[in-house]
Coordinates of C-alpha atoms in Angstrom, one line a residue:
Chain U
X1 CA 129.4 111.1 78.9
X2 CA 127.4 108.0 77.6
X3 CA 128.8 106.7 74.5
X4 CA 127.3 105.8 71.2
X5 CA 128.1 102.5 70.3
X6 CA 126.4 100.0 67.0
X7 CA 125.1 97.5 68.7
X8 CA 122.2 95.2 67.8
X9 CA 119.0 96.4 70.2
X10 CA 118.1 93.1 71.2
X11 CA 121.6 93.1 73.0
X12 CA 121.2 96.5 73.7
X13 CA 117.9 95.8 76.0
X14 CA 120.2 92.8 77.6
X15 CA 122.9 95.5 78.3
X16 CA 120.1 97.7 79.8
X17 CA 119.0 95.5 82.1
X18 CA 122.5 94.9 83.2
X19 CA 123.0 98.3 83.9
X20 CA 120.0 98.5 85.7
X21 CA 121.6 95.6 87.7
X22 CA 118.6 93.2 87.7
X23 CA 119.1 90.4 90.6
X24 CA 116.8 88.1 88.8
X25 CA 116.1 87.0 85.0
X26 CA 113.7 84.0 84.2
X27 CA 113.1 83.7 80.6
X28 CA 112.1 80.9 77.7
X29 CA 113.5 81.9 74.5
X30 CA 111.3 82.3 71.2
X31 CA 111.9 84.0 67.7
X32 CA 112.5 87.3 68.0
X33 CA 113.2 87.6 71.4
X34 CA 115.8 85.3 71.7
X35 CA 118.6 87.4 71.1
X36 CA 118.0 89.4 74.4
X37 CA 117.8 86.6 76.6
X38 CA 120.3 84.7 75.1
X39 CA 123.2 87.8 76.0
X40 CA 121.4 87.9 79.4
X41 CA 122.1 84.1 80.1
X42 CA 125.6 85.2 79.0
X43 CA 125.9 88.1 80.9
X44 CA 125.5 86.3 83.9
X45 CA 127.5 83.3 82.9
X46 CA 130.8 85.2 82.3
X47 CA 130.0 86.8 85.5
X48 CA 129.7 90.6 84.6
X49 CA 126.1 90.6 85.8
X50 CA 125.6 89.2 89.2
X51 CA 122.2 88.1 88.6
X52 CA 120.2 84.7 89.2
X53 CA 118.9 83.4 85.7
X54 CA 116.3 80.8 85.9
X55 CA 116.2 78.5 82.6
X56 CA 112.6 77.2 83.3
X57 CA 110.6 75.3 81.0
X58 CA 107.8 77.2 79.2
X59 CA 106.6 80.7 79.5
X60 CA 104.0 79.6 82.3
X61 CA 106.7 79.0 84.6
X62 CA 109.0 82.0 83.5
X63 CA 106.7 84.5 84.4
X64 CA 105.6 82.6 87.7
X65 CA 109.2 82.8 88.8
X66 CA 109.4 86.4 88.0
X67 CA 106.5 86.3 90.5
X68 CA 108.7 85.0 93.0
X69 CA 111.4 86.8 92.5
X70 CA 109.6 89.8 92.6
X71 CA 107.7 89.3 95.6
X72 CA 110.8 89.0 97.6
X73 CA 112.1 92.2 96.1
X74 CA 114.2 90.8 93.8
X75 CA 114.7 93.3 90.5
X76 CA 113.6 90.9 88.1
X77 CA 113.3 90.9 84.3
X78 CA 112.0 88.8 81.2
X79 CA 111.8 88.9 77.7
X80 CA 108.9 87.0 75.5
X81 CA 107.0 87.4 72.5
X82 CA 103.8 86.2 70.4
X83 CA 102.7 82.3 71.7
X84 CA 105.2 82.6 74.6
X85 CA 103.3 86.0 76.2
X86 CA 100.3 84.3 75.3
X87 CA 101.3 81.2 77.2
X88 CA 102.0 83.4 80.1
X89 CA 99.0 85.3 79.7
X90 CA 96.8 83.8 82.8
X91 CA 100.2 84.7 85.5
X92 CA 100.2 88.1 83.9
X93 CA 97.3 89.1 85.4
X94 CA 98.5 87.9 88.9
X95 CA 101.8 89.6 88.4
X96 CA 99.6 92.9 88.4
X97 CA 96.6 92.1 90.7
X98 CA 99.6 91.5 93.4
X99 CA 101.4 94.7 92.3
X100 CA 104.7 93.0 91.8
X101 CA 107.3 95.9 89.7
X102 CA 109.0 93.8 86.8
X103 CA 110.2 94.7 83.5
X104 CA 109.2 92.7 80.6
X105 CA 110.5 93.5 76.7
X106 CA 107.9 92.0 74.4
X107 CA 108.9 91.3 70.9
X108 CA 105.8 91.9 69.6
X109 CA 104.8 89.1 67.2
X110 CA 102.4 87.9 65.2
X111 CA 100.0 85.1 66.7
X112 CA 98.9 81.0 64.7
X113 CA 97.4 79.7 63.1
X114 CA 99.4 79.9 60.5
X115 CA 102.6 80.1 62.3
X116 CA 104.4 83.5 62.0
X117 CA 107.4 84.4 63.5
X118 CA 107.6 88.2 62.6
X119 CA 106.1 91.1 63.6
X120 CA 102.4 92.8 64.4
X121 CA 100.9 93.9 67.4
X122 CA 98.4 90.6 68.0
X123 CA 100.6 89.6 70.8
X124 CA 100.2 93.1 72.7
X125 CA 96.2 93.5 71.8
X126 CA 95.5 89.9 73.5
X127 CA 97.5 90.9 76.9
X128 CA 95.6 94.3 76.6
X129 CA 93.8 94.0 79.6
X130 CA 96.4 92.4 81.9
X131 CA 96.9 95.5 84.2
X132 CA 100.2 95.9 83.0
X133 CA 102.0 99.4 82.0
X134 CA 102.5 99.3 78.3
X135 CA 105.0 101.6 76.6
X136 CA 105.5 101.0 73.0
X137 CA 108.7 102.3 71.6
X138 CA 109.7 103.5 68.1
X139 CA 113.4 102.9 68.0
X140 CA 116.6 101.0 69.9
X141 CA 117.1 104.2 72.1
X142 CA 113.6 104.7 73.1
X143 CA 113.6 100.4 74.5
X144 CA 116.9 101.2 76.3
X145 CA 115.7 104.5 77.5
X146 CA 112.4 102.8 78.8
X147 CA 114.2 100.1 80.2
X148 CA 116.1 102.1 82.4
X149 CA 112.4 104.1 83.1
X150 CA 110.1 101.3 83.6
X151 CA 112.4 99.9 86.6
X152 CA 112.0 103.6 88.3
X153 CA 108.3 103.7 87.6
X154 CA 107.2 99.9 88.3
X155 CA 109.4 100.0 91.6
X156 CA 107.7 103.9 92.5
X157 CA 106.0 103.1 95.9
X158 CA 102.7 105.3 94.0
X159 CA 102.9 102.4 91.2
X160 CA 104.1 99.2 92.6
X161 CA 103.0 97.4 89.1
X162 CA 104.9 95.1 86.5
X163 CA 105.4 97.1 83.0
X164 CA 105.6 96.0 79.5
X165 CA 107.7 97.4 76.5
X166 CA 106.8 96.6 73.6
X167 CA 108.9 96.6 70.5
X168 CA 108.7 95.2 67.0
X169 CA 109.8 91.9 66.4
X170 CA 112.8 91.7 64.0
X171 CA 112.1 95.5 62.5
X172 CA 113.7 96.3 65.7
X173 CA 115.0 93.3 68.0
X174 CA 117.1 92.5 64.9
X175 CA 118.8 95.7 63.5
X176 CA 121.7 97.0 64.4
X177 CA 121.4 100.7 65.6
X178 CA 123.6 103.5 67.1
X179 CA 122.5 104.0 71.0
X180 CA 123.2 106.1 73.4
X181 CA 123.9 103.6 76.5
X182 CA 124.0 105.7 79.8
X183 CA 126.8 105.1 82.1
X184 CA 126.9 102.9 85.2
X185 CA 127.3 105.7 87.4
X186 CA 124.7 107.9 85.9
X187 CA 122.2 104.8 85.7
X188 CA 123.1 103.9 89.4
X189 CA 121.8 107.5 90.8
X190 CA 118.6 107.6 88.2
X191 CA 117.7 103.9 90.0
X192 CA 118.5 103.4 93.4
X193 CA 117.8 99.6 94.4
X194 CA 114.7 98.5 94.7
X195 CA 112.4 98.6 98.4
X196 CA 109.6 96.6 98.1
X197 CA 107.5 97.8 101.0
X198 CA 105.7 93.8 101.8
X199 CA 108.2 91.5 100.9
X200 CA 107.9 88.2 101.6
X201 CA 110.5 87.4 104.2
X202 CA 110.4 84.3 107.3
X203 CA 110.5 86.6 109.8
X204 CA 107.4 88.8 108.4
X205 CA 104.8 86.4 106.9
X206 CA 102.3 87.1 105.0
X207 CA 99.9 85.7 102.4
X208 CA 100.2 87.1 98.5
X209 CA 97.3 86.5 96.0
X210 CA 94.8 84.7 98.7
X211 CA 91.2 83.8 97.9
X212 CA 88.9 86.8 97.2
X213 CA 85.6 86.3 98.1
X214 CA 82.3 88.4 96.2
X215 CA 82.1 90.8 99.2
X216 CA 85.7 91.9 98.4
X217 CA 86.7 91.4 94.7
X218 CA 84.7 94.4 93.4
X219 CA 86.9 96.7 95.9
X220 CA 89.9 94.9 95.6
X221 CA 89.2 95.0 90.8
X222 CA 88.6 99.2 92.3
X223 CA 91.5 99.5 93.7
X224 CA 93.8 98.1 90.9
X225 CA 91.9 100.1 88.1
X226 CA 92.6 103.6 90.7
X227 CA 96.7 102.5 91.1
X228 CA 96.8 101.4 87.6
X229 CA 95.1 104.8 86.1
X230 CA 97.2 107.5 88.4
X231 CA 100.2 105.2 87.7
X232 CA 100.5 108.2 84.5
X233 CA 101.7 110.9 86.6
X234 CA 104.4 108.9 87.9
X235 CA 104.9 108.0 84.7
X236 CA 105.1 111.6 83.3
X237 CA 107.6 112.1 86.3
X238 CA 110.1 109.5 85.1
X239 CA 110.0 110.7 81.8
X240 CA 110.7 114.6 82.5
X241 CA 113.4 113.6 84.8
X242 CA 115.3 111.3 83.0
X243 CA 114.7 114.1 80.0
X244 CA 116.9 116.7 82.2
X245 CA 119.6 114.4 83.0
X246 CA 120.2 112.1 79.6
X247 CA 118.6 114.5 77.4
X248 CA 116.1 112.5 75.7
X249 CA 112.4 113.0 76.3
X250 CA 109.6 111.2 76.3
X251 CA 105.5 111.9 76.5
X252 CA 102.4 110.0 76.1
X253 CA 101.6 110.8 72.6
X254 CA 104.1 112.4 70.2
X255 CA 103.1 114.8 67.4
X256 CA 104.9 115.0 64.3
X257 CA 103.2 118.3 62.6
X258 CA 100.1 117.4 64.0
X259 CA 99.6 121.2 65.4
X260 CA 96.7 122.6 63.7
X261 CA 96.7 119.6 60.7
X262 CA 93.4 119.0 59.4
X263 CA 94.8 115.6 58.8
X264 CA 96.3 113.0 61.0
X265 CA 97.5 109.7 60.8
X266 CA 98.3 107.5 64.2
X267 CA 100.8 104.9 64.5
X268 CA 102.6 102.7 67.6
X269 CA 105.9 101.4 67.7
X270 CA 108.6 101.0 64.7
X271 CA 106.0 102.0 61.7
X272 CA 106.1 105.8 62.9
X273 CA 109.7 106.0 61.9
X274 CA 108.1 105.0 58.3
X275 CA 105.1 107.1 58.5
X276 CA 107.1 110.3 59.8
X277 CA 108.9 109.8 55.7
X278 CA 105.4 109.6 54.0
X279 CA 104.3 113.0 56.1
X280 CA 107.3 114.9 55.2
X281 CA 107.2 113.8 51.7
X282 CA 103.2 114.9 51.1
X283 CA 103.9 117.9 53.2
X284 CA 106.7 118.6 50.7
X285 CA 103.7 118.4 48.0
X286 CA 101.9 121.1 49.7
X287 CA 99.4 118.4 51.9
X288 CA 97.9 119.4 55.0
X289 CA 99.0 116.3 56.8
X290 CA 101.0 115.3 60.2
X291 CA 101.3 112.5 62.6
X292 CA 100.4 111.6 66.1
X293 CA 102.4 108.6 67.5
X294 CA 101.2 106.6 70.5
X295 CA 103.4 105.1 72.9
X296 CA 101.7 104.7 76.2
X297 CA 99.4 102.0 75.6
X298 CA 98.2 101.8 79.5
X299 CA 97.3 103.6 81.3
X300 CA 95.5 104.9 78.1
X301 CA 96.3 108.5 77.8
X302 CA 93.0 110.2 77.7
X303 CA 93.8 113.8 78.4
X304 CA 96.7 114.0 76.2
X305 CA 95.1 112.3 73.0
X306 CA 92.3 114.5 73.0
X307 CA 93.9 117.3 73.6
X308 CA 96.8 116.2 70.3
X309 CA 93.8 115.7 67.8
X310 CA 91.1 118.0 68.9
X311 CA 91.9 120.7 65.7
X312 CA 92.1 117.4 63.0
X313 CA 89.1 116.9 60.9
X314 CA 90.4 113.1 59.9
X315 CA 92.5 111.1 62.1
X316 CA 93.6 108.1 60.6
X317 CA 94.0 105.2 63.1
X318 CA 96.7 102.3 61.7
X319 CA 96.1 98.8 63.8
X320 CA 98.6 96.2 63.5
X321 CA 96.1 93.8 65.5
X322 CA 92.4 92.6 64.7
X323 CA 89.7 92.2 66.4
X324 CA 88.2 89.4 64.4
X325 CA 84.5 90.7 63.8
X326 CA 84.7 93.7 65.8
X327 CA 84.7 97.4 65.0
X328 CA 88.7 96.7 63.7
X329 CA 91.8 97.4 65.3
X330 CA 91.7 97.9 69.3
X331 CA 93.5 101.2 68.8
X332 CA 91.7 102.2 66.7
X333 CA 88.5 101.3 68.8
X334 CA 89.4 102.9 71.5
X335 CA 90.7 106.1 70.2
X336 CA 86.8 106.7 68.8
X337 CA 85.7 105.6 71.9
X338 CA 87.8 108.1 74.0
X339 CA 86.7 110.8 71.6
X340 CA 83.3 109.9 71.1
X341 CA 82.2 112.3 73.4
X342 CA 84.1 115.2 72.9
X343 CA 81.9 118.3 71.2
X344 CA 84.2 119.0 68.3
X345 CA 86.1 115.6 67.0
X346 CA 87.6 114.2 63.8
X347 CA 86.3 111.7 61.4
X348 CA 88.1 108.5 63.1
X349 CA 88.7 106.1 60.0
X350 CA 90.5 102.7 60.9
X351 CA 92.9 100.5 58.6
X352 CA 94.4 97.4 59.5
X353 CA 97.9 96.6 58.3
X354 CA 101.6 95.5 59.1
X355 CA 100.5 92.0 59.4
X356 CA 102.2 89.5 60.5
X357 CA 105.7 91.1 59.4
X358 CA 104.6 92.9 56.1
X359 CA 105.8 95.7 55.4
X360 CA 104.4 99.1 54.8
X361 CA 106.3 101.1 52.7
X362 CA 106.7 105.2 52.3
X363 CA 104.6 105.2 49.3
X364 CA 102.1 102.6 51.7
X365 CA 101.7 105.2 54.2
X366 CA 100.5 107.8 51.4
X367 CA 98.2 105.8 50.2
X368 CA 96.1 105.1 53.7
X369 CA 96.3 108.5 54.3
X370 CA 95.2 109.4 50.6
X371 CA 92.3 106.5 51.2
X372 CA 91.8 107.9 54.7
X373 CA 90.6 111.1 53.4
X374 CA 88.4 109.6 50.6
X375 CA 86.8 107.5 53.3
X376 CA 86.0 110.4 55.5
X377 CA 84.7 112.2 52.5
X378 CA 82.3 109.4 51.0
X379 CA 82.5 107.0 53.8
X380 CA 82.8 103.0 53.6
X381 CA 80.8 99.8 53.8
X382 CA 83.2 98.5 56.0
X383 CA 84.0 99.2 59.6
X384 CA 87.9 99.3 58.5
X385 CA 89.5 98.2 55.9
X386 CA 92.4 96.3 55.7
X387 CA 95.8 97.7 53.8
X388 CA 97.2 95.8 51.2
X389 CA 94.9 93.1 50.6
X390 CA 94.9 91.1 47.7
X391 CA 91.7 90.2 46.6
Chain P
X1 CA 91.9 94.3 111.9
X2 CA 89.5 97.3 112.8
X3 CA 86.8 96.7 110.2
X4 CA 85.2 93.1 109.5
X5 CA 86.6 92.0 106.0
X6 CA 83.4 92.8 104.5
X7 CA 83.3 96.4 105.1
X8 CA 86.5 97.4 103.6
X9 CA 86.7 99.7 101.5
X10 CA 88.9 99.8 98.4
X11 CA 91.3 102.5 100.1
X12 CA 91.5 100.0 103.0
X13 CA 93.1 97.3 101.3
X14 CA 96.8 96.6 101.2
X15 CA 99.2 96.8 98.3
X16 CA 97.8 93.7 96.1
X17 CA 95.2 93.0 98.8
X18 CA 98.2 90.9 100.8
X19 CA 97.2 89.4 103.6
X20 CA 99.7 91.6 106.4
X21 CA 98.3 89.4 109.1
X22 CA 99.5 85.8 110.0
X23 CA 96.8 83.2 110.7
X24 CA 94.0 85.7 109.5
X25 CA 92.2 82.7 107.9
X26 CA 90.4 82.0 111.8
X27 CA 88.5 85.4 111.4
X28 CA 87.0 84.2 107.7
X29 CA 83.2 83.8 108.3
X30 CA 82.2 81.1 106.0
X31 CA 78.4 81.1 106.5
X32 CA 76.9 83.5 104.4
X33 CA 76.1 81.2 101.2
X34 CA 73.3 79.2 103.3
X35 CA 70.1 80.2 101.7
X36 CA 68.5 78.1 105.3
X37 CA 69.4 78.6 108.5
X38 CA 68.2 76.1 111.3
X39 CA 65.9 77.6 114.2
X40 CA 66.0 75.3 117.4
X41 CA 62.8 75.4 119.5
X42 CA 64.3 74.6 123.3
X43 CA 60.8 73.6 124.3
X44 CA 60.8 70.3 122.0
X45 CA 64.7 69.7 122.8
X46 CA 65.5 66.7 125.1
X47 CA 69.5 67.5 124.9
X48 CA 70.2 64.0 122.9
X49 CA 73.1 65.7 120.8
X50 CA 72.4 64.2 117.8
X51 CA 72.3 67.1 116.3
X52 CA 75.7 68.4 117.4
X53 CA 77.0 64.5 116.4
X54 CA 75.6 64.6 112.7
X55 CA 76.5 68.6 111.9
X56 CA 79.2 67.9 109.1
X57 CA 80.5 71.4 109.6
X58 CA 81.3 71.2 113.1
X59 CA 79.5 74.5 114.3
X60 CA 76.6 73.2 116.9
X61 CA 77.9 73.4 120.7
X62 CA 76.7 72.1 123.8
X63 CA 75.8 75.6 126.2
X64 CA 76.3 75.2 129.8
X65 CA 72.8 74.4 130.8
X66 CA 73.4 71.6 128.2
X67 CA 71.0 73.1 125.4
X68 CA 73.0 73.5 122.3
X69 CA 73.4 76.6 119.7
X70 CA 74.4 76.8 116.5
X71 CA 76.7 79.1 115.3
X72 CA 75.4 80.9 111.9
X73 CA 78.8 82.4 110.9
X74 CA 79.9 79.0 109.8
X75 CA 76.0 77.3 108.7
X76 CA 75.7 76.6 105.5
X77 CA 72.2 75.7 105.8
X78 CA 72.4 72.1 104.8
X79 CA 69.6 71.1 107.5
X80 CA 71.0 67.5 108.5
X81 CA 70.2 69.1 111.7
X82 CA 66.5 69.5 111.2
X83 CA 66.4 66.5 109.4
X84 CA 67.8 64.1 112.3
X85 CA 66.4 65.9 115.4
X86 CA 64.0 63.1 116.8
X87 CA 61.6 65.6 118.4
X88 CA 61.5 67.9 115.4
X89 CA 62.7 71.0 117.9
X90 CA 64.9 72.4 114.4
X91 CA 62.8 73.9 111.9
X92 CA 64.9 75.2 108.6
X93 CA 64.0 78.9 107.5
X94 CA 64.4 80.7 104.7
X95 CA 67.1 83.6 105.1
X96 CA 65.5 86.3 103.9
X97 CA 62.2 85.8 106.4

């Protein structure tokens, strides 16, 4: 029976990829991720994780050695956040166009100019479109849970791709939380070793990432968007199966009295702990309201997200990212978009907020979705507006 | 490999497009940028070679009755051939007559 120990989640992650017995960690520390790749480093050093860790010297070269390591079969991990993922950003996209399974945590951060070390989403927006899985979690549990999950799912012979976790810089790398950690044994049967079917190897060459000509990049750009898109029903898999055996389960989008709720706010990542308060406490006033958390980011979760807000008259969408003369937030952007078709829809109203470690309170979350529905009712000159400015 | 490169579909591809077969790189066609392609006229030709000598990409060969031919899967149309044939037997066309 897994035992539930305080323990900081940033050590927590570290103590998840040991049990998922990583053979390879290549990391750069920066604020907030530090903290997991700092007990990694010491994991390894005092020998109770028998794992390579390669101290390398900038985030460029981390993730190309996770490359590496990968590509021989290797069960590799690595940690970054904010400027480091963005300095990794152009071997991110090789990592998935080569279909190479490895685990990154992001502590999402917020992006310079001017230099901010705590959280938002800016960091997870700008790698968007890397061809990564991205999972955004809510809590310690769910990023040790998802740990333990993305290894199944990236190293699925149906997937074969590198996933993200994202989780809040310092909200939740730095608290200390009661988890769950699974045992070894338990851990060991969910996640067999890893069997890369091409790995490189002497006596087997072959050539990884070659030139791609204009008669073959359209099919090969195809065939990534196809593996990358059913990569959710492996996905769902995971999730149901490691439901029935540790008891915790997990789903695309999340409702939180969002059945039959005229009005819904959605959130991603630590702020729907937050916002889950301000529903009970206006549904406790008599207020038709409920919640609809996202935490698969990619593949985007069509299906599911229509099918969650497809009764809601206002959906409130709450970006921690912007899109600096664009419609808003990307979430929020994208949600319209995915429902911009649909026959009956709600009134999509975006807010930006959560900025670069700010905070939004109980009584914050009430008033977006108090301002949400005044918006929907008289509408706005702006596209979004932005929480908590002060003029 | 059963289908040319450029017919693949994307359910022919491997995992991450890898490359499965060693030395592969000898069955990449590299001609098909040329927006030329030389036409030699065996009438005008008096077998000099310069042509073959002064082809920077290596792909005009000597037959056996001593003519040469040029192979179009590695042209790219830069007409040094045309331009250096003393009897004027190479004639540059565009590709799409």
């Amino acid at each position: 029976m897994a035992k539930r120990v305080g323990i900081e989640v940033s050590l927590a992650i570290a103590e998840a990829a040991k049990l998922a017995n990583v053979d390879v960690v290549s990391a750069y520390p920066i604020t907030p991720q530090t903290h997991i790749v700092e007990h990694l480093a010491g994991l390894v050093a005092d020998g109770e994780l028998d794992a390579a860790f390669i101290p390398v010297e900038s985030e460029h070269s981390a993730m190309s050695a996770c490359l590496g390591a990968s590509a021989v079969g290797a069960r590799t991990f690595t940690a970054s956040a904010g400027q480091g993922l963005e300095l990794m950003h152009e071997v991110l996209y090789v990592a998935s166009a080569m279909r190479l399974p490895m685990v990154m945590a992001v502590a999402n951060r917020a992006l310079s100019a001017p230099i901010n070390i705590w959280g938002d989403h800016s960091d997870a927006m700008a790698v968007r479109d890397t061809g990564w899985i991205q999972i955004f979690a809510e809590n310690g549990q769910q990023v040790v849970d998802n740990v333990l999950c993305s290894f199944r799912i990236a190293e699925d012979h149906r997937v074969l791709l590198p996933v993200m976790i994202h989780l809040d810089g310092f909200h939740l790398t730095h608290v200390i939380e009661p988890i769950y950690m699974p045992e070894q044994d338990e851990v060991d049967k969910f996640l067999p070793p890893p069997q890369y079917p091409l790995p490189l190897h002497p006596d087997k060459p072959l050539t990884m990432g070659a030139f791609g000509p204009p008669y073959i990049y359209t099919e090969m750009k195809k065939a990534q968007e196809a593996n990358l898109t059913a990569a959710k029903e492996v996905i769902l898999q995971c999730w149901q199966e490691f439901g029935s055996i540790f008891g915790r389960d997990y789903s695309p989008v999340e409702g939180y009295h969002s059945e039959q709720t005229k009005v819904l706010l959605l959130t991603m990542g630590s702020f729907s702990e937050t916002a889950m308060e301000a529903i009970d406490k206006m549904r406790d006033d008599g207020k038709d309201v409920g919640l609809i958390r996202l935490r698969l980011w990619r593949p985007f979760p069509f299906a599911e997200i229509r099918q969650a807000v497809k009764n809601a008259e206002v959906l409130i969408v709450l970006d921690r990212a912007i899109s600096f003369g664009g419609p808003g937030g990307p979430v929020c952007s994208e949600i319209r978009s995915a429902l911009y078709n649909e026959d009956t829809r709600p009134k999509v109203i975006g807010f930006v907020g959560g900025l670069g470690g700010r905070d939004i309170s109980v009584s914050g979350f009430e008033e977006i979705i108090t301002r949400g529905i005044e918006i929907a009712r008289t509408g706005s000159e702006q596209e979004f507006e932005m929480y908590g400015v002060r003029e | 490999m059963a289908k040319a490169e450029s017919e693949l579909g994307w359910k022919d591809l491997e995992i991450g497009s890898i490359v499965a077969e060693p030395g592969s790189a000898a069955q990449y066609k590299t001609g098909d940028w040329k927006t030329q392609r030389p036409v030699l006229d065996e009438s005008k030709c008096n077998k000099c070679g310069l042509c073959y000598i002064f082809c920077p990409e290596g792909c005009i060969k000597q037959k056996a009755d001593g003519y040469y031919e040029i192979d179009l899967s590695y042209c790219k149309g830069c007409g040094i051939c045309a331009m250096e044939c003393p009897k004027d037997a190479i004639t540059m066309v565009a590709e799409e007559e």
